[in-house]
GROMACS .gro file of C-alpha atoms in nm:
model
  300
    1UNK     CA    1  -2.090  -1.133   1.488
    2UNK     CA    2  -2.097  -0.870   1.720
    3UNK     CA    3  -2.018  -0.500   1.554
    4UNK     CA    4  -1.675  -0.437   1.714
    5UNK     CA    5  -1.732  -0.033   1.647
    6UNK     CA    6  -2.065  -0.116   1.882
    7UNK     CA    7  -1.854  -0.343   2.205
    8UNK     CA    8  -1.587  -0.009   2.124
    9UNK     CA    9  -1.884   0.241   2.194
   10UNK     CA   10  -2.029   0.038   2.516
   11UNK     CA   11  -1.662   0.036   2.665
   12UNK     CA   12  -1.663   0.425   2.580
   13UNK     CA   13  -1.987   0.439   2.782
   14UNK     CA   14  -1.932   0.284   3.070
   15UNK     CA   15  -1.591   0.417   3.081
   16UNK     CA   16  -1.730   0.716   3.097
   17UNK     CA   17  -2.031   0.682   3.319
   18UNK     CA   18  -2.267   0.821   3.052
   19UNK     CA   19  -2.409   0.871   2.710
   20UNK     CA   20  -2.331   1.233   2.664
   21UNK     CA   21  -1.958   1.176   2.817
   22UNK     CA   22  -1.918   0.932   2.621
   23UNK     CA   23  -2.031   1.087   2.297
   24UNK     CA   24  -1.750   1.379   2.363
   25UNK     CA   25  -1.500   1.121   2.397
   26UNK     CA   26  -1.586   0.963   2.040
   27UNK     CA   27  -1.681   1.279   1.918
   28UNK     CA   28  -2.019   1.139   1.842
   29UNK     CA   29  -2.382   1.297   1.914
   30UNK     CA   30  -2.520   1.161   2.258
   31UNK     CA   31  -2.801   1.067   2.015
   32UNK     CA   32  -2.545   0.858   1.791
   33UNK     CA   33  -2.409   0.697   2.092
   34UNK     CA   34  -2.781   0.609   2.227
   35UNK     CA   35  -2.872   0.439   1.883
   36UNK     CA   36  -2.526   0.255   1.905
   37UNK     CA   37  -2.566   0.071   2.223
   38UNK     CA   38  -2.961   0.000   2.184
   39UNK     CA   39  -2.868  -0.174   1.861
   40UNK     CA   40  -2.596  -0.402   2.033
   41UNK     CA   41  -2.893  -0.440   2.289
   42UNK     CA   42  -3.066  -0.588   2.037
   43UNK     CA   43  -2.805  -0.783   1.881
   44UNK     CA   44  -2.735  -0.973   2.199
   45UNK     CA   45  -3.090  -1.012   2.289
   46UNK     CA   46  -3.034  -0.842   2.650
   47UNK     CA   47  -3.000  -0.489   2.803
   48UNK     CA   48  -2.643  -0.371   2.841
   49UNK     CA   49  -2.663  -0.100   3.062
   50UNK     CA   50  -2.886   0.069   3.404
   51UNK     CA   51  -2.991   0.406   3.389
   52UNK     CA   52  -3.006   0.631   3.659
   53UNK     CA   53  -2.985   0.989   3.763
   54UNK     CA   54  -2.616   0.998   3.762
   55UNK     CA   55  -2.564   0.824   3.427
   56UNK     CA   56  -2.521   0.448   3.360
   57UNK     CA   57  -2.437   0.132   3.470
   58UNK     CA   58  -2.364  -0.191   3.305
   59UNK     CA   59  -2.525  -0.533   3.340
   60UNK     CA   60  -2.376  -0.880   3.431
   61UNK     CA   61  -2.381  -0.888   3.032
   62UNK     CA   62  -2.291  -0.525   2.990
   63UNK     CA   63  -1.996  -0.592   3.227
   64UNK     CA   64  -1.846  -0.878   3.042
   65UNK     CA   65  -1.894  -0.721   2.674
   66UNK     CA   66  -1.667  -0.446   2.801
   67UNK     CA   67  -1.425  -0.681   2.918
   68UNK     CA   68  -1.426  -0.817   2.550
   69UNK     CA   69  -1.422  -0.485   2.439
   70UNK     CA   70  -1.108  -0.417   2.665
   71UNK     CA   71  -0.921  -0.728   2.447
   72UNK     CA   72  -1.083  -0.600   2.130
   73UNK     CA   73  -0.938  -0.203   2.179
   74UNK     CA   74  -0.549  -0.371   2.279
   75UNK     CA   75  -0.558  -0.589   1.966
   76UNK     CA   76  -0.688  -0.296   1.785
   77UNK     CA   77  -0.391  -0.056   1.950
   78UNK     CA   78  -0.155  -0.293   1.858
   79UNK     CA   79  -0.236  -0.379   1.548
   80UNK     CA   80  -0.231   0.023   1.485
   81UNK     CA   81   0.118   0.025   1.564
   82UNK     CA   82   0.251  -0.287   1.424
   83UNK     CA   83   0.167  -0.079   1.096
   84UNK     CA   84   0.314   0.192   1.217
   85UNK     CA   85   0.658   0.003   1.258
   86UNK     CA   86   0.601  -0.155   0.918
   87UNK     CA   87   0.525   0.196   0.763
   88UNK     CA   88   0.826   0.352   0.941
   89UNK     CA   89   1.027   0.031   0.872
   90UNK     CA   90   1.087   0.008   1.252
   91UNK     CA   91   0.989  -0.355   1.146
   92UNK     CA   92   0.881  -0.603   0.850
   93UNK     CA   93   1.049  -0.833   0.626
   94UNK     CA   94   1.260  -0.751   0.240
   95UNK     CA   95   1.251  -1.102   0.037
   96UNK     CA   96   1.469  -0.993  -0.261
   97UNK     CA   97   1.595  -1.212  -0.582
   98UNK     CA   98   1.853  -1.168  -0.874
   99UNK     CA   99   2.069  -1.336  -1.114
  100UNK     CA  100   2.405  -1.430  -1.033
  101UNK     CA  101   2.633  -1.128  -1.175
  102UNK     CA  102   2.399  -0.850  -1.017
  103UNK     CA  103   2.375  -1.081  -0.706
  104UNK     CA  104   2.771  -1.025  -0.701
  105UNK     CA  105   2.819  -0.654  -0.797
  106UNK     CA  106   2.475  -0.460  -0.754
  107UNK     CA  107   2.313  -0.599  -0.481
  108UNK     CA  108   2.558  -0.584  -0.191
  109UNK     CA  109   2.618  -0.204  -0.202
  110UNK     CA  110   2.274  -0.169  -0.208
  111UNK     CA  111   2.170  -0.393   0.102
  112UNK     CA  112   2.477  -0.244   0.290
  113UNK     CA  113   2.316   0.093   0.255
  114UNK     CA  114   1.949  -0.017   0.273
  115UNK     CA  115   2.077  -0.210   0.655
  116UNK     CA  116   2.247   0.110   0.759
  117UNK     CA  117   1.893   0.337   0.712
  118UNK     CA  118   1.639   0.067   0.810
  119UNK     CA  119   1.878  -0.234   1.054
  120UNK     CA  120   1.504  -0.352   1.189
  121UNK     CA  121   1.366  -0.463   0.816
  122UNK     CA  122   1.446  -0.871   0.780
  123UNK     CA  123   1.611  -0.939   0.437
  124UNK     CA  124   1.649  -1.171   0.287
  125UNK     CA  125   1.857  -1.292  -0.080
  126UNK     CA  126   1.872  -1.561  -0.340
  127UNK     CA  127   1.946  -1.631  -0.678
  128UNK     CA  128   1.693  -1.670  -0.946
  129UNK     CA  129   1.664  -1.675  -1.288
  130UNK     CA  130   1.513  -1.365  -1.453
  131UNK     CA  131   1.249  -1.608  -1.611
  132UNK     CA  132   1.145  -1.732  -1.262
  133UNK     CA  133   1.061  -1.402  -1.084
  134UNK     CA  134   0.761  -1.229  -1.235
  135UNK     CA  135   0.556  -1.520  -1.121
  136UNK     CA  136   0.689  -1.521  -0.837
  137UNK     CA  137   0.641  -1.216  -0.721
  138UNK     CA  138   0.298  -1.238  -0.847
  139UNK     CA  139   0.214  -1.572  -0.643
  140UNK     CA  140   0.384  -1.330  -0.333
  141UNK     CA  141   0.676  -1.545  -0.307
  142UNK     CA  142   0.926  -1.262  -0.351
  143UNK     CA  143   0.875  -0.846  -0.254
  144UNK     CA  144   1.149  -0.711  -0.542
  145UNK     CA  145   1.389  -0.911  -0.818
  146UNK     CA  146   1.669  -0.740  -1.031
  147UNK     CA  147   1.597  -0.903  -1.347
  148UNK     CA  148   1.757  -0.893  -1.704
  149UNK     CA  149   1.637  -0.836  -2.081
  150UNK     CA  150   1.784  -0.804  -2.437
  151UNK     CA  151   1.780  -0.524  -2.619
  152UNK     CA  152   1.742  -0.611  -2.877
  153UNK     CA  153   1.606  -0.974  -2.775
  154UNK     CA  154   1.429  -1.146  -2.533
  155UNK     CA  155   1.301  -1.029  -2.174
  156UNK     CA  156   1.092  -1.144  -1.895
  157UNK     CA  157   0.725  -1.106  -1.898
  158UNK     CA  158   0.661  -0.853  -1.656
  159UNK     CA  159   0.255  -0.847  -1.737
  160UNK     CA  160   0.109  -0.700  -1.355
  161UNK     CA  161   0.440  -0.577  -1.262
  162UNK     CA  162   0.626  -0.288  -1.238
  163UNK     CA  163   0.980  -0.291  -1.420
  164UNK     CA  164   1.141   0.025  -1.281
  165UNK     CA  165   1.441   0.091  -1.489
  166UNK     CA  166   1.810   0.013  -1.297
  167UNK     CA  167   2.099   0.074  -1.614
  168UNK     CA  168   2.172  -0.094  -1.898
  169UNK     CA  169   2.442  -0.341  -1.941
  170UNK     CA  170   2.638  -0.393  -2.285
  171UNK     CA  171   2.725  -0.745  -2.340
  172UNK     CA  172   3.134  -0.792  -2.514
  173UNK     CA  173   3.195  -1.097  -2.686
  174UNK     CA  174   3.500  -1.261  -2.561
  175UNK     CA  175   3.787  -1.425  -2.760
  176UNK     CA  176   4.079  -1.622  -2.723
  177UNK     CA  177   4.430  -1.399  -2.785
  178UNK     CA  178   4.493  -1.432  -3.239
  179UNK     CA  179   4.115  -1.546  -3.274
  180UNK     CA  180   4.092  -1.512  -3.628
  181UNK     CA  181   3.834  -1.254  -3.562
  182UNK     CA  182   4.046  -1.010  -3.443
  183UNK     CA  183   4.142  -0.938  -3.777
  184UNK     CA  184   3.848  -0.802  -3.860
  185UNK     CA  185   3.904  -0.423  -3.975
  186UNK     CA  186   3.697  -0.303  -3.670
  187UNK     CA  187   3.910  -0.418  -3.471
  188UNK     CA  188   4.076  -0.070  -3.463
  189UNK     CA  189   3.690   0.038  -3.288
  190UNK     CA  190   3.685  -0.241  -3.019
  191UNK     CA  191   3.365  -0.354  -3.279
  192UNK     CA  192   3.307  -0.708  -3.428
  193UNK     CA  193   3.088  -0.790  -3.642
  194UNK     CA  194   2.842  -1.122  -3.499
  195UNK     CA  195   2.844  -1.192  -3.879
  196UNK     CA  196   3.237  -1.282  -3.840
  197UNK     CA  197   3.181  -1.513  -3.577
  198UNK     CA  198   2.951  -1.795  -3.798
  199UNK     CA  199   3.228  -2.023  -3.810
  200UNK     CA  200   3.325  -1.972  -3.363
  201UNK     CA  201   3.239  -2.275  -3.123
  202UNK     CA  202   3.025  -2.106  -2.851
  203UNK     CA  203   3.048  -2.166  -2.519
  204UNK     CA  204   2.684  -2.050  -2.420
  205UNK     CA  205   2.508  -1.905  -2.078
  206UNK     CA  206   2.267  -2.177  -1.923
  207UNK     CA  207   1.991  -1.924  -1.852
  208UNK     CA  208   1.700  -1.973  -2.065
  209UNK     CA  209   1.704  -1.605  -2.217
  210UNK     CA  210   2.069  -1.597  -2.291
  211UNK     CA  211   1.992  -1.916  -2.494
  212UNK     CA  212   1.756  -1.781  -2.736
  213UNK     CA  213   1.946  -1.424  -2.710
  214UNK     CA  214   2.274  -1.574  -2.833
  215UNK     CA  215   2.028  -1.816  -3.136
  216UNK     CA  216   1.839  -1.459  -3.234
  217UNK     CA  217   2.148  -1.279  -3.263
  218UNK     CA  218   2.292  -1.539  -3.476
  219UNK     CA  219   1.981  -1.592  -3.668
  220UNK     CA  220   2.015  -1.200  -3.754
  221UNK     CA  221   2.336  -1.272  -3.862
  222UNK     CA  222   2.181  -1.559  -4.136
  223UNK     CA  223   2.365  -1.831  -3.964
  224UNK     CA  224   2.334  -2.124  -3.621
  225UNK     CA  225   2.574  -2.087  -3.374
  226UNK     CA  226   2.816  -2.367  -3.290
  227UNK     CA  227   2.716  -2.445  -2.918
  228UNK     CA  228   3.028  -2.605  -2.766
  229UNK     CA  229   2.965  -2.584  -2.389
  230UNK     CA  230   2.715  -2.461  -2.191
  231UNK     CA  231   2.761  -2.312  -1.852
  232UNK     CA  232   2.696  -2.029  -1.679
  233UNK     CA  233   3.001  -1.950  -1.457
  234UNK     CA  234   3.199  -1.717  -1.563
  235UNK     CA  235   3.538  -1.855  -1.426
  236UNK     CA  236   3.459  -2.172  -1.622
  237UNK     CA  237   3.377  -1.966  -1.880
  238UNK     CA  238   3.721  -1.752  -1.920
  239UNK     CA  239   3.906  -2.050  -1.843
  240UNK     CA  240   3.770  -2.240  -2.188
  241UNK     CA  241   3.798  -1.890  -2.382
  242UNK     CA  242   4.186  -1.827  -2.263
  243UNK     CA  243   4.251  -2.205  -2.381
  244UNK     CA  244   4.122  -2.117  -2.740
  245UNK     CA  245   3.833  -2.392  -2.732
  246UNK     CA  246   3.501  -2.141  -2.854
  247UNK     CA  247   3.399  -1.728  -2.803
  248UNK     CA  248   3.110  -1.621  -2.509
  249UNK     CA  249   2.912  -1.377  -2.436
  250UNK     CA  250   3.023  -1.206  -2.130
  251UNK     CA  251   2.814  -0.889  -2.032
  252UNK     CA  252   2.974  -0.567  -1.871
  253UNK     CA  253   2.903  -0.722  -1.523
  254UNK     CA  254   3.111  -1.002  -1.528
  255UNK     CA  255   3.410  -0.886  -1.676
  256UNK     CA  256   3.550  -0.861  -1.362
  257UNK     CA  257   3.542  -1.222  -1.403
  258UNK     CA  258   3.762  -1.254  -1.733
  259UNK     CA  259   4.155  -1.389  -1.713
  260UNK     CA  260   4.406  -1.162  -1.854
  261UNK     CA  261   4.429  -1.398  -2.158
  262UNK     CA  262   4.102  -1.312  -2.271
  263UNK     CA  263   4.020  -1.018  -2.497
  264UNK     CA  264   3.692  -0.864  -2.520
  265UNK     CA  265   3.530  -0.630  -2.809
  266UNK     CA  266   3.168  -0.509  -2.814
  267UNK     CA  267   2.952  -0.667  -3.064
  268UNK     CA  268   2.817  -0.471  -3.386
  269UNK     CA  269   2.471  -0.480  -3.394
  270UNK     CA  270   2.540  -0.365  -3.020
  271UNK     CA  271   2.362  -0.624  -2.777
  272UNK     CA  272   2.259  -0.464  -2.395
  273UNK     CA  273   2.135  -0.651  -2.059
  274UNK     CA  274   1.849  -0.404  -1.964
  275UNK     CA  275   1.822  -0.440  -1.608
  276UNK     CA  276   1.513  -0.384  -1.401
  277UNK     CA  277   1.358  -0.399  -1.086
  278UNK     CA  278   1.091  -0.598  -1.047
  279UNK     CA  279   0.765  -0.515  -0.814
  280UNK     CA  280   0.425  -0.569  -0.746
  281UNK     CA  281   0.204  -0.240  -0.810
  282UNK     CA  282   0.172  -0.021  -0.527
  283UNK     CA  283   0.501  -0.228  -0.310
  284UNK     CA  284   0.486  -0.202   0.073
  285UNK     CA  285   0.720   0.032   0.235
  286UNK     CA  286   1.031  -0.148   0.233
  287UNK     CA  287   1.005  -0.245  -0.075
  288UNK     CA  288   0.959   0.095  -0.214
  289UNK     CA  289   1.265   0.204   0.041
  290UNK     CA  290   1.520  -0.047  -0.152
  291UNK     CA  291   1.393   0.069  -0.500
  292UNK     CA  292   1.507   0.435  -0.344
  293UNK     CA  293   1.872   0.283  -0.245
  294UNK     CA  294   1.897   0.095  -0.601
  295UNK     CA  295   1.785   0.422  -0.793
  296UNK     CA  296   2.031   0.688  -0.566
  297UNK     CA  297   2.349   0.397  -0.644
  298UNK     CA  298   2.252   0.411  -1.014
  299UNK     CA  299   2.248   0.746  -1.045
  300UNK     CA  300   2.590   0.763  -0.850
   0.00000   0.00000   0.00000
């Protein structure tokens, strides 16, 4: 394969008409330019320049290579321009994924702010469970994922990824009015001890991390939860709770989807979902810009 740097040097010599003028244009010494052309002649096995008193002219082979060098120079210039557009966010793409409640509450505003700042970047968003996202980021299918892990409790595997903390999303227990646990003495402090729910029928979130967290939480309190229903649709969860068939864990991000007859209490011990943005290390400019938007909205 021909060395593109030598091709571009030959192009500069032919355009300038002499080794000395080309050297001044390229910032090389005349000797270095001469060596580059001589090396290209050895690569091709044919003379490329005809030297005369006032400079140089290309041979037929030299002129042919200069034509190709023009194409190479044009492509390199275009590549530099496109990379500049990506860096300046005048182009590019950003592929986002999020779990449902963050997708509904957190991302619409963040995406709107990003779009106003960087309208030329192509955005896409899809729903994905937190434990799906790390592998998809590592495989290059996503650029940024909003995920969560429970504290205490299970969390996605983030090995090799960068996790940016966004906020802690407190977890509540949703109960129907008149539930026996509401008679607990901790009601005055708006807390219900997990141990008082050992006889409750649970409406469990269908996500794998949520399933693990409920089992772990109840095991710490000394019992196995009675799972009556599985649903990751919070309006359905609200209806089931209101009808009195069970209790459910509802994070603050989903509280707005609960009906007026659902009673919400904090848990004791406290449980939170730690909301994070996962990216690859050294993210691309568009990804870094979205992280800035998310951080600014967290601060606000």
